[in-house]
Amino acid sequence: MDSQQLEKLRIRSERKQRSRSAPWFIILGVLALTAAAVYFAWPRGEKDGTPATAAQTARPDSAAPAPTNPAATRSATDTLLTVSGYIVNRERIEISPRFLAVVKWIGVRKGDAVTNGQIVVLLDDAEHKARLAEAQAQATHAAVAVEKAKIDYARVQKLIAEAIETKQSEDDARLRVEAAQATLEQAQAAVLLARTHLDWTIIRSPISGVVLEKLVDQGELVTPQSFGGGRGPSTAFLAVADPTDLQVEIDLNEADVAKATLGQECRVSPEAYPDKSYRGYVAEMAPEANRQKGTLQVKVQIRDPDKFLTPELTAKVEFLKSK
C-alpha cells in the first residue's frame, strides 16, 4: 500500500474531537422537565399560600363528613352484648283428648283466633250419653230401694211397739236402709262420672290466643297418643298460644354469661324488620348449661309485641348497660 492510500485512511485530528455542546442540551432538557413536574405536583393552598390538605384538594361532595345516626351511636355506647336468638311463645298449650274417641266436629283452622272457653272440637258422644242414661237409671232404682227400706223399717218399728217383732228385726231393717242409701250414693256418683265424661267430649280453648297447629281432622280416631294430622304420633290435636306473650330464646356462650342478669333491660330487633325495635328484659336463665354446646339458655321477655313479631323467626337482642 503506498503512502497516498494510507493518507486517505488516516482520521484527521479535527474529526477526532467530539462536540461538547450536545451533553449540555440534554442536561438542560432533563432539568426543565423535572422543574415542570415539581411545579404541577406541588399542592396549591389558599391565597395566604398555606399548603392544601388532602381534604381541601378532594371534591366537595366527598369531603363532607357522613351524617351520624344518633340511635346507632347510642346503641354502641349502651350495649354490653349483642346475640341472636329465636322468637318463641312463652306458653304453647297442646290440647289432648282424655280418652279414645272420634272427632265429630272441629271448628278452627291453623291461624284462627280463639277465646278462653270457646268450643273448638266436639268428639263423638253417643257412647257417653248412653252410659249417662244407664247411670241415671241405676240411681233411680237405688232411690226406690231406699224408699222401700225406709217403709220396711217404719213397719218393723210399729210391730216392735206392739211387741210383735223382736229387737233384731228392727236392727236388720235399719241396716237395710243404710245399705240402700249407700247404693244410692254410689249410683249418684256414677251419674256424676258419666256426666263428666260426656262434658269431656266438648273441647274448649283454655286461653285466648291463636291456633298454631291443627293436628287432626273431622272423622279421625283420636287418643291421648294420636296419629292424626299427617305428622306422625302426637299427644294433641290442637296447639294454641297467646301471640301477645312472646320471648326470644337465646343460647348464650358461657364466656358471656356474666354480662347477663335477671331483669336486665334489653333491646330486641327482628331480623325480618331491622328498622323496628322492642323493649324487653331477661325473664329466665336456665339453671344448668349445655355441656356439649358450652352455652346457657336465656329467655328475654318482649314488652308490647305486635303483628311484626312472628314465632320461630330470628331476632337480635342487645343486652343494655344498667343506668
PDB file of N, CA and C in Angstrom, residues 181 193 213 234 310:
ATOM      1  N   GLN A 181    -129.169 -46.704 101.118  1.00  0.00           N
ATOM      2  CA  GLN A 181    -128.703 -45.320 100.995  1.00  0.00           C
ATOM      3  C   GLN A 181    -127.288 -45.266 100.402  1.00  0.00           C
ATOM      4  N   LEU A 193    -119.942 -39.171  87.262  1.00  0.00           N
ATOM      5  CA  LEU A 193    -118.803 -39.574  86.430  1.00  0.00           C
ATOM      6  C   LEU A 193    -119.191 -39.646  84.961  1.00  0.00           C
ATOM      7  N   GLU A 213    -101.259 -25.017  65.456  1.00  0.00           N
ATOM      8  CA  GLU A 213    -101.269 -26.239  64.664  1.00  0.00           C
ATOM      9  C   GLU A 213    -102.615 -26.943  64.823  1.00  0.00           C
ATOM     10  N   SER A 234     -98.708 -38.024  67.974  1.00  0.00           N
ATOM     11  CA  SER A 234     -98.826 -36.764  68.685  1.00  0.00           C
ATOM     12  C   SER A 234     -99.698 -36.979  69.905  1.00  0.00           C
ATOM     13  N   THR A 310     -93.109 -12.645  64.676  1.00  0.00           N
ATOM     14  CA  THR A 310     -93.638 -13.968  64.347  1.00  0.00           C
ATOM     15  C   THR A 310     -92.786 -15.033  65.026  1.00  0.00           C
TER      16      THR A 310
END
